[in-house]
GROMACS .gro file of C-alpha atoms in nm:
model
  384
    1MET     CA    1   1.073   0.336  -2.264
    2ILE     CA    2   1.334   0.051  -2.052
    3ARG     CA    3   1.716   0.177  -2.078
    4LYS     CA    4   2.005   0.044  -1.940
    5ARG     CA    5   2.121   0.101  -1.585
    6ALA     CA    6   1.902   0.286  -1.387
    7PHE     CA    7   1.627   0.484  -1.417
    8PRO     CA    8   1.529   0.851  -1.338
    9ALA     CA    9   1.206   0.913  -1.206
   10ALA     CA   10   0.983   1.106  -1.401
   11ALA     CA   11   1.022   1.463  -1.414
   12ALA     CA   12   0.680   1.562  -1.370
   13GLY     CA   13   0.458   1.340  -1.230
   14ILE     CA   14   0.153   1.255  -1.350
   15ALA     CA   15  -0.070   1.482  -1.545
   16ALA     CA   16  -0.305   1.639  -1.263
   17VAL     CA   17  -0.670   1.540  -1.326
   18GLY     CA   18  -0.791   1.810  -1.166
   19VAL     CA   19  -0.697   2.155  -1.003
   20LEU     CA   20  -0.750   2.259  -0.610
   21ALA     CA   21  -0.914   2.601  -0.593
   22GLY     CA   22  -0.709   2.802  -0.296
   23CYS     CA   23  -0.482   2.566  -0.088
   24GLY     CA   24  -0.743   2.332   0.070
   25PRO     CA   25  -0.944   2.055  -0.024
   26VAL     CA   26  -1.248   2.061  -0.230
   27ALA     CA   27  -1.601   1.858  -0.187
   28ALA     CA   28  -1.622   1.541  -0.439
   29ASP     CA   29  -1.837   1.879  -0.688
   30GLY     CA   30  -1.514   2.062  -0.680
   31SER     CA   31  -1.724   2.323  -0.517
   32ALA     CA   32  -1.560   2.433  -0.099
   33ALA     CA   33  -1.659   2.205   0.120
   34ASP     CA   34  -1.779   2.236   0.470
   35ALA     CA   35  -1.955   1.943   0.677
   36SER     CA   36  -1.968   2.161   0.903
   37THR     CA   37  -2.336   2.313   0.726
   38GLY     CA   38  -2.572   2.016   0.789
   39GLU     CA   39  -2.525   1.959   0.415
   40SER     CA   40  -2.505   1.595   0.535
   41SER     CA   41  -2.497   1.370   0.867
   42LEU     CA   42  -2.162   1.219   0.801
   43THR     CA   43  -1.865   1.317   0.596
   44VAL     CA   44  -1.562   1.156   0.465
   45PHE     CA   45  -1.255   1.307   0.461
   46ILE     CA   46  -1.011   1.119   0.168
   47SER     CA   47  -0.629   1.232   0.121
   48GLY     CA   48  -0.571   1.053  -0.234
   49ASP     CA   49  -0.650   1.000  -0.536
   50THR     CA   50  -0.964   0.946  -0.769
   51ASN     CA   51  -0.927   0.528  -0.774
   52VAL     CA   52  -0.991   0.604  -0.390
   53GLN     CA   53  -1.266   0.819  -0.421
   54ASP     CA   54  -1.450   0.640  -0.652
   55LEU     CA   55  -1.459   0.331  -0.392
   56TRP     CA   56  -1.633   0.557  -0.150
   57GLU     CA   57  -1.836   0.794  -0.382
   58LYS     CA   58  -1.933   0.434  -0.671
   59GLY     CA   59  -1.917   0.139  -0.425
   60ILE     CA   60  -1.893   0.185  -0.043
   61ILE     CA   61  -2.143   0.481   0.020
   62PRO     CA   62  -2.413   0.363  -0.286
   63ALA     CA   63  -2.450   0.011  -0.079
   64TYR     CA   64  -2.381   0.128   0.269
   65GLN     CA   65  -2.690   0.416   0.205
   66GLU     CA   66  -2.886   0.083   0.091
   67VAL     CA   67  -2.934  -0.057   0.439
   68ASN     CA   68  -2.913   0.314   0.623
   69PRO     CA   69  -3.102   0.528   0.421
   70ASP     CA   70  -3.206   0.778   0.692
   71VAL     CA   71  -2.787   0.834   0.712
   72GLU     CA   72  -2.625   1.068   0.423
   73VAL     CA   73  -2.299   1.079   0.383
   74SER     CA   74  -2.074   1.313   0.142
   75THR     CA   75  -1.757   1.278   0.055
   76THR     CA   76  -1.450   1.545   0.061
   77ILE     CA   77  -1.126   1.503  -0.113
   78ASP     CA   78  -0.733   1.659  -0.101
   79LEU     CA   79  -0.613   1.494  -0.478
   80HIS     CA   80  -0.297   1.288  -0.387
   81GLY     CA   81  -0.284   1.422  -0.055
   82GLU     CA   82  -0.151   1.783  -0.146
   83HIS     CA   83  -0.242   1.967   0.188
   84ASP     CA   84  -0.219   1.711   0.441
   85GLN     CA   85  -0.027   1.918   0.627
   86GLN     CA   86  -0.270   2.202   0.653
   87THR     CA   87  -0.558   1.947   0.715
   88VAL     CA   88  -0.377   1.779   1.074
   89ALA     CA   89  -0.349   2.127   1.132
   90LYS     CA   90  -0.681   2.200   1.087
   91LEU     CA   91  -0.782   1.868   1.280
   92THR     CA   92  -0.505   1.993   1.517
   93THR     CA   93  -0.648   2.297   1.613
   94ALA     CA   94  -1.007   2.213   1.636
   95THR     CA   95  -0.929   1.903   1.856
   96GLU     CA   96  -0.743   2.129   2.119
   97ALA     CA   97  -1.092   2.367   2.104
   98GLY     CA   98  -1.273   2.073   2.172
   99ASP     CA   99  -1.456   2.177   1.823
  100ALA     CA  100  -1.600   2.025   1.515
  101PRO     CA  101  -1.359   1.977   1.216
  102GLY     CA  102  -1.580   1.964   0.975
  103PHE     CA  103  -1.537   1.575   0.874
  104ASP     CA  104  -1.583   1.247   1.099
  105LEU     CA  105  -1.383   0.992   0.916
  106ILE     CA  106  -1.085   0.975   0.739
  107ASP     CA  107  -0.908   0.832   0.481
  108ALA     CA  108  -0.534   0.880   0.494
  109GLY     CA  109  -0.182   0.821   0.504
  110PHE     CA  110  -0.166   1.041   0.852
  111VAL     CA  111  -0.402   0.884   1.012
  112VAL     CA  112  -0.127   0.608   1.177
  113SER     CA  113   0.178   0.942   1.198
  114SER     CA  114   0.081   1.284   1.235
  115ALA     CA  115  -0.261   1.236   1.332
  116ALA     CA  116  -0.164   0.988   1.557
  117GLU     CA  117   0.115   1.176   1.693
  118ALA     CA  118  -0.069   1.459   1.798
  119ASP     CA  119  -0.378   1.231   2.004
  120THR     CA  120  -0.666   1.394   1.730
  121LEU     CA  121  -0.827   1.050   1.664
  122LEU     CA  122  -1.061   0.830   1.873
  123GLU     CA  123  -0.938   0.530   2.093
  124VAL     CA  124  -1.038   0.250   1.877
  125ASP     CA  125  -1.042  -0.145   1.940
  126ALA     CA  126  -1.276  -0.483   1.854
  127ASP     CA  127  -1.492  -0.357   2.187
  128SER     CA  128  -1.590  -0.018   2.022
  129VAL     CA  129  -1.521  -0.109   1.662
  130ASP     CA  130  -1.706  -0.470   1.632
  131GLY     CA  131  -1.546  -0.566   1.246
  132LEU     CA  132  -1.208  -0.600   1.381
  133ALA     CA  133  -1.305  -0.901   1.642
  134SER     CA  134  -1.169  -1.077   1.276
  135VAL     CA  135  -0.850  -0.882   1.149
  136PRO     CA  136  -0.517  -0.996   1.248
  137GLU     CA  137  -0.366  -0.862   1.597
  138THR     CA  138  -0.045  -0.754   1.387
  139THR     CA  139  -0.237  -0.524   1.188
  140ILE     CA  140  -0.465  -0.334   1.459
  141ASP     CA  141  -0.145  -0.234   1.628
  142ALA     CA  142   0.047  -0.125   1.333
  143GLY     CA  143  -0.292   0.146   1.354
  144LYS     CA  144  -0.097   0.251   1.647
  145GLY     CA  145  -0.479   0.284   1.876
  146VAL     CA  146  -0.654   0.466   1.652
  147GLY     CA  147  -0.612   0.331   1.302
  148ILE     CA  148  -0.894   0.105   1.152
  149PRO     CA  149  -0.756  -0.103   0.893
  150TYR     CA  150  -0.975  -0.169   0.615
  151ARG     CA  151  -0.789  -0.239   0.291
  152ALA     CA  152  -0.405  -0.337   0.211
  153SER     CA  153  -0.186  -0.417  -0.062
  154SER     CA  154   0.180  -0.608  -0.051
  155VAL     CA  155   0.435  -0.741  -0.305
  156LEU     CA  156   0.363  -1.067  -0.436
  157LEU     CA  157   0.592  -1.238  -0.674
  158ALA     CA  158   0.474  -1.344  -1.041
  159TYR     CA  159   0.591  -1.546  -1.211
  160ASP     CA  160   0.492  -1.735  -1.513
  161THR     CA  161   0.361  -2.069  -1.513
  162GLU     CA  162   0.463  -2.243  -1.831
  163ALA     CA  163   0.848  -2.112  -1.730
  164VAL     CA  164   0.821  -2.140  -1.408
  165ASP     CA  165   0.740  -2.508  -1.260
  166GLU     CA  166   0.784  -2.452  -0.907
  167PRO     CA  167   0.835  -2.099  -0.776
  168PRO     CA  168   1.051  -2.022  -0.508
  169HIS     CA  169   0.926  -1.969  -0.105
  170THR     CA  170   1.245  -1.782   0.020
  171LEU     CA  171   1.463  -1.491  -0.043
  172ASP     CA  172   1.716  -1.730  -0.066
  173ASP     CA  173   1.574  -1.918  -0.305
  174LEU     CA  174   1.494  -1.638  -0.496
  175LEU     CA  175   1.842  -1.560  -0.525
  176ALA     CA  176   1.940  -1.870  -0.592
  177TRP     CA  177   1.652  -1.861  -0.916
  178ILE     CA  178   1.734  -1.553  -1.066
  179ASP     CA  179   2.114  -1.665  -1.025
  180ASP     CA  180   2.059  -2.019  -1.210
  181ASN     CA  181   1.869  -1.799  -1.443
  182PRO     CA  182   2.025  -1.515  -1.627
  183GLY     CA  183   1.798  -1.216  -1.805
  184ARG     CA  184   1.495  -1.377  -1.644
  185PHE     CA  185   1.433  -1.162  -1.360
  186ALA     CA  186   1.381  -0.791  -1.329
  187TYR     CA  187   1.325  -0.549  -1.109
  188ASN     CA  188   1.244  -0.135  -1.124
  189SER     CA  189   1.499   0.077  -0.937
  190PRO     CA  190   1.337   0.198  -0.588
  191SER     CA  191   1.299   0.557  -0.684
  192THR     CA  192   1.078   0.434  -0.946
  193GLY     CA  193   0.828   0.192  -0.782
  194GLY     CA  194   0.706   0.032  -0.499
  195SER     CA  195   0.775  -0.347  -0.540
  196GLY     CA  196   1.135  -0.275  -0.678
  197GLY     CA  197   1.188  -0.081  -0.379
  198ALA     CA  198   1.004  -0.406  -0.187
  199PHE     CA  199   1.273  -0.621  -0.353
  200VAL     CA  200   1.545  -0.450  -0.237
  201THR     CA  201   1.429  -0.364   0.118
  202THR     CA  202   1.380  -0.772   0.134
  203VAL     CA  203   1.738  -0.833  -0.003
  204LEU     CA  204   1.837  -0.557   0.304
  205ASP     CA  205   1.632  -0.677   0.534
  206SER     CA  206   1.803  -1.055   0.518
  207PHE     CA  207   2.127  -0.900   0.700
  208LEU     CA  208   1.956  -0.697   0.962
  209SER     CA  209   1.872  -0.864   1.307
  210ASP     CA  210   1.475  -0.788   1.367
  211GLY     CA  211   1.578  -0.480   1.636
  212ASP     CA  212   1.712  -0.276   1.318
  213GLN     CA  213   1.482  -0.405   1.120
  214ASP     CA  214   1.227  -0.288   1.339
  215GLU     CA  215   1.408   0.093   1.420
  216LEU     CA  216   1.447   0.125   1.031
  217ARG     CA  217   1.032   0.102   1.058
  218ALA     CA  218   1.004   0.341   1.326
  219GLY     CA  219   1.158   0.613   1.304
  220TYR     CA  220   1.493   0.761   1.126
  221ALA     CA  221   1.745   0.595   1.240
  222LYS     CA  222   2.031   0.673   1.038
  223GLU     CA  223   2.289   0.547   1.204
  224LEU     CA  224   2.214   0.165   1.159
  225GLU     CA  225   2.192   0.222   0.760
  226SER     CA  226   2.573   0.114   0.767
  227GLY     CA  227   2.468  -0.209   0.801
  228TRP     CA  228   2.299  -0.203   0.431
  229ASP     CA  229   2.659  -0.247   0.288
  230ALA     CA  230   2.602  -0.671   0.289
  231GLY     CA  231   2.263  -0.630   0.156
  232PHE     CA  232   2.383  -0.361  -0.126
  233GLU     CA  233   2.690  -0.598  -0.206
  234ARG     CA  234   2.447  -0.910  -0.251
  235LEU     CA  235   2.192  -0.698  -0.523
  236SER     CA  236   2.537  -0.543  -0.746
  237GLU     CA  237   2.690  -0.912  -0.771
  238LEU     CA  238   2.260  -0.958  -0.887
  239GLY     CA  239   2.303  -0.772  -1.160
  240GLU     CA  240   2.483  -0.930  -1.434
  241SER     CA  241   2.187  -1.200  -1.365
  242VAL     CA  242   1.846  -0.965  -1.381
  243TYR     CA  243   1.702  -0.845  -1.698
  244GLN     CA  244   1.941  -0.792  -2.016
  245GLY     CA  245   2.268  -0.800  -1.747
  246GLY     CA  246   2.149  -0.507  -1.605
  247VAL     CA  247   1.884  -0.293  -1.699
  248TYR     CA  248   1.628  -0.173  -1.395
  249PRO     CA  249   1.253  -0.031  -1.576
  250ASN     CA  250   1.125   0.269  -1.519
  251GLY     CA  251   0.848   0.184  -1.248
  252ASN     CA  252   0.622  -0.074  -1.183
  253ASN     CA  253   0.367  -0.081  -1.472
  254GLN     CA  254   0.726  -0.157  -1.696
  255VAL     CA  255   0.799  -0.464  -1.477
  256LEU     CA  256   0.451  -0.601  -1.471
  257ASP     CA  257   0.441  -0.548  -1.903
  258LEU     CA  258   0.763  -0.729  -1.930
  259LEU     CA  259   0.633  -1.030  -1.770
  260ALA     CA  260   0.310  -1.009  -1.933
  261SER     CA  261   0.521  -0.984  -2.311
  262GLY     CA  262   0.677  -1.292  -2.155
  263GLU     CA  263   1.009  -1.143  -2.196
  264ILE     CA  264   1.098  -1.214  -1.806
  265SER     CA  265   1.020  -1.551  -1.648
  266MET     CA  266   0.946  -1.407  -1.284
  267ALA     CA  267   0.911  -1.036  -1.101
  268PRO     CA  268   0.794  -0.850  -0.822
  269VAL     CA  269   0.491  -0.669  -0.832
  270TRP     CA  270   0.180  -0.489  -0.721
  271SER     CA  271  -0.123  -0.728  -0.599
  272ASP     CA  272  -0.357  -0.497  -0.641
  273GLN     CA  273  -0.171  -0.372  -1.011
  274PHE     CA  274  -0.201  -0.758  -1.061
  275ILE     CA  275  -0.475  -0.871  -1.015
  276THR     CA  276  -0.674  -0.565  -1.195
  277GLY     CA  277  -0.425  -0.648  -1.461
  278GLN     CA  278  -0.570  -1.001  -1.446
  279LYS     CA  279  -0.930  -0.897  -1.461
  280SER     CA  280  -0.947  -0.704  -1.745
  281GLY     CA  281  -0.695  -0.900  -1.954
  282LEU     CA  282  -0.392  -0.762  -1.967
  283VAL     CA  283  -0.186  -0.984  -1.801
  284PRO     CA  284  -0.240  -1.354  -1.875
  285ASP     CA  285  -0.390  -1.613  -1.711
  286THR     CA  286  -0.064  -1.824  -1.773
  287VAL     CA  287   0.111  -1.593  -1.510
  288GLY     CA  288   0.057  -1.644  -1.130
  289TYR     CA  289   0.187  -1.520  -0.824
  290THR     CA  290   0.301  -1.624  -0.447
  291GLN     CA  291   0.435  -1.473  -0.116
  292ILE     CA  292   0.837  -1.579  -0.037
  293SER     CA  293   0.960  -1.582   0.349
  294ASP     CA  294   1.231  -1.551   0.555
  295PRO     CA  295   1.144  -1.174   0.507
  296SER     CA  296   0.848  -1.209   0.311
  297PHE     CA  297   0.861  -0.889   0.026
  298THR     CA  298   0.664  -0.553   0.202
  299GLY     CA  299   0.329  -0.461   0.243
  300SER     CA  300   0.115  -0.263   0.453
  301ALA     CA  301  -0.241  -0.183   0.526
  302SER     CA  302  -0.437   0.174   0.468
  303TYR     CA  303  -0.645   0.304   0.772
  304LEU     CA  304  -0.937   0.521   0.870
  305GLY     CA  305  -0.955   0.744   1.165
  306ILE     CA  306  -1.181   0.866   1.420
  307PRO     CA  307  -1.176   1.283   1.489
  308LYS     CA  308  -1.236   1.290   1.893
  309THR     CA  309  -1.410   1.540   1.813
  310SER     CA  310  -1.663   1.482   1.542
  311GLU     CA  311  -2.027   1.538   1.581
  312HIS     CA  312  -2.124   1.223   1.411
  313THR     CA  313  -1.834   0.947   1.653
  314ASP     CA  314  -2.146   0.708   1.654
  315ALA     CA  315  -2.209   0.719   1.296
  316ALA     CA  316  -1.841   0.692   1.183
  317VAL     CA  317  -1.802   0.355   1.344
  318GLU     CA  318  -2.143   0.209   1.201
  319LEU     CA  319  -1.971   0.309   0.888
  320ALA     CA  320  -1.658   0.181   0.946
  321ASN     CA  321  -1.785  -0.147   1.085
  322PHE     CA  322  -1.992  -0.187   0.711
  323VAL     CA  323  -1.683  -0.132   0.531
  324LEU     CA  324  -1.529  -0.418   0.722
  325SER     CA  325  -1.843  -0.632   0.707
  326ALA     CA  326  -1.840  -0.907   0.423
  327GLU     CA  327  -2.022  -0.687   0.186
  328GLY     CA  328  -1.777  -0.386   0.266
  329GLN     CA  329  -1.453  -0.573   0.216
  330GLN     CA  330  -1.620  -0.750  -0.136
  331ILE     CA  331  -1.686  -0.414  -0.283
  332ILE     CA  332  -1.315  -0.308  -0.227
  333ALA     CA  333  -1.131  -0.653  -0.319
  334GLU     CA  334  -1.389  -0.612  -0.637
  335GLN     CA  335  -1.346  -0.240  -0.723
  336ILE     CA  336  -0.963  -0.140  -0.632
  337SER     CA  337  -0.890  -0.495  -0.584
  338GLY     CA  338  -0.763  -0.445  -0.234
  339TYR     CA  339  -0.684  -0.712  -0.052
  340PRO     CA  340  -0.950  -0.780   0.266
  341VAL     CA  341  -0.806  -0.727   0.594
  342VAL     CA  342  -1.062  -0.968   0.787
  343SER     CA  343  -1.038  -1.363   0.780
  344LEU     CA  344  -1.077  -1.484   0.437
  345ASP     CA  345  -1.278  -1.726   0.584
  346THR     CA  346  -1.579  -1.442   0.666
  347LEU     CA  347  -1.568  -1.407   0.250
  348PRO     CA  348  -1.775  -1.503  -0.013
  349SER     CA  349  -1.538  -1.839  -0.163
  350GLU     CA  350  -1.479  -1.596  -0.468
  351VAL     CA  351  -1.323  -1.340  -0.263
  352ALA     CA  352  -1.138  -1.541  -0.045
  353ASP     CA  353  -1.000  -1.753  -0.375
  354THR     CA  354  -0.912  -1.463  -0.525
  355PHE     CA  355  -0.587  -1.390  -0.253
  356ALA     CA  356  -0.581  -1.702  -0.109
  357ASP     CA  357  -0.213  -1.717  -0.222
  358ALA     CA  358  -0.162  -1.381  -0.099
  359ASP     CA  359  -0.183  -1.424   0.267
  360PRO     CA  360  -0.323  -1.111   0.370
  361SER     CA  361  -0.236  -1.183   0.732
  362ALA     CA  362   0.103  -1.092   0.678
  363LEU     CA  363   0.226  -0.778   0.602
  364ARG     CA  364   0.527  -0.677   0.657
  365PRO     CA  365   0.582  -0.286   0.679
  366GLY     CA  366   0.839  -0.081   0.510
  367TYR     CA  367   1.122   0.148   0.621
  368TYR     CA  368   1.001   0.483   0.749
  369SER     CA  369   1.017   0.732   0.476
  370GLU     CA  370   1.341   0.908   0.525
  371VAL     CA  371   1.494   0.608   0.525
  372SER     CA  372   1.359   0.487   0.248
  373SER     CA  373   1.446   0.758   0.036
  374ASP     CA  374   1.774   0.693   0.160
  375MET     CA  375   1.776   0.365   0.093
  376ALA     CA  376   1.677   0.465  -0.317
  377ASN     CA  377   2.006   0.679  -0.311
  378GLU     CA  378   2.200   0.458  -0.180
  379TRP     CA  379   2.068   0.206  -0.381
  380ASP     CA  380   2.156   0.473  -0.738
  381LYS     CA  381   2.510   0.476  -0.599
  382ARG     CA  382   2.560   0.147  -0.560
  383VAL     CA  383   2.355  -0.117  -0.737
  384PRO     CA  384   2.373   0.005  -1.102
   0.00000   0.00000   0.00000
């Protein structure tokens, strides 16, 4: 239920899909997983939610094995990444000892953070992973030399095409539209979802130098957070023009619901949630989307990593190449509405058309995790 002013984050989070045995990852069938038993020739480690598990088990792996029947692929999942720290510690210990870590391809947020920093992953480029040839250089660079980008998402500006003749295309145009159309725009409080966080980040960044923005993305540059003052002042002024004169919905989904019901005419939304909503009919066809610029909303790719000491690095590279192929990217687009990371002109027209207005090549990362947390806390204090 939406209430006036800022909304607190959910106290308990999402109900658990399953209970992990002990303190480690579990195999897809719920048993303790150990790829070193030789039961499978290639193991994909997943740190994430069940939708990503389904993507691999019901989409990518069956399609890959259809054309590679001699390769057996299994998965191991750490649901919601609850044991990322332990997983990276295990990976680091195995790397230092020269031992196989028990998995061969990693799908996890820690690929381009702690695992990369610990020097545990195979270095990759377009020469070693052919599929990277049509991936934008900036997306590859964000992988820190070891991450293989394979899907992406970003925050888009969604709008009611029957109420908005021409949507804003820059941040300044968007802010002017909000001022000129009081009550017709909404964004959720940053602590309750990334779409609202992206809007706030973008406004704050518009008052910062490129160098300061880069530092706030690269690490915990707390001393630069004082540069947010002007941005928070602008957001506070904007409050009387947002939904119901200062209502901030609780989470990404509530914003999308307001847009779908016609209570508002414009809002920042996650690309995958929006596209999935339109496919399911929850979001009407009369709602369109675009991306703004100067600056754009934030977005990022998800990365795969190959452990240095895997016993199957060649097979892992081949699987990664399949994921980056037109067939693999189409599976990702259809199953979880993920952005393709390869050039759209390499994909079937039905896939390319879906993302034509999203510009997956322009992904502007969000803040470093601790900086993002500080941003959400400061918004709570200064804006509602």
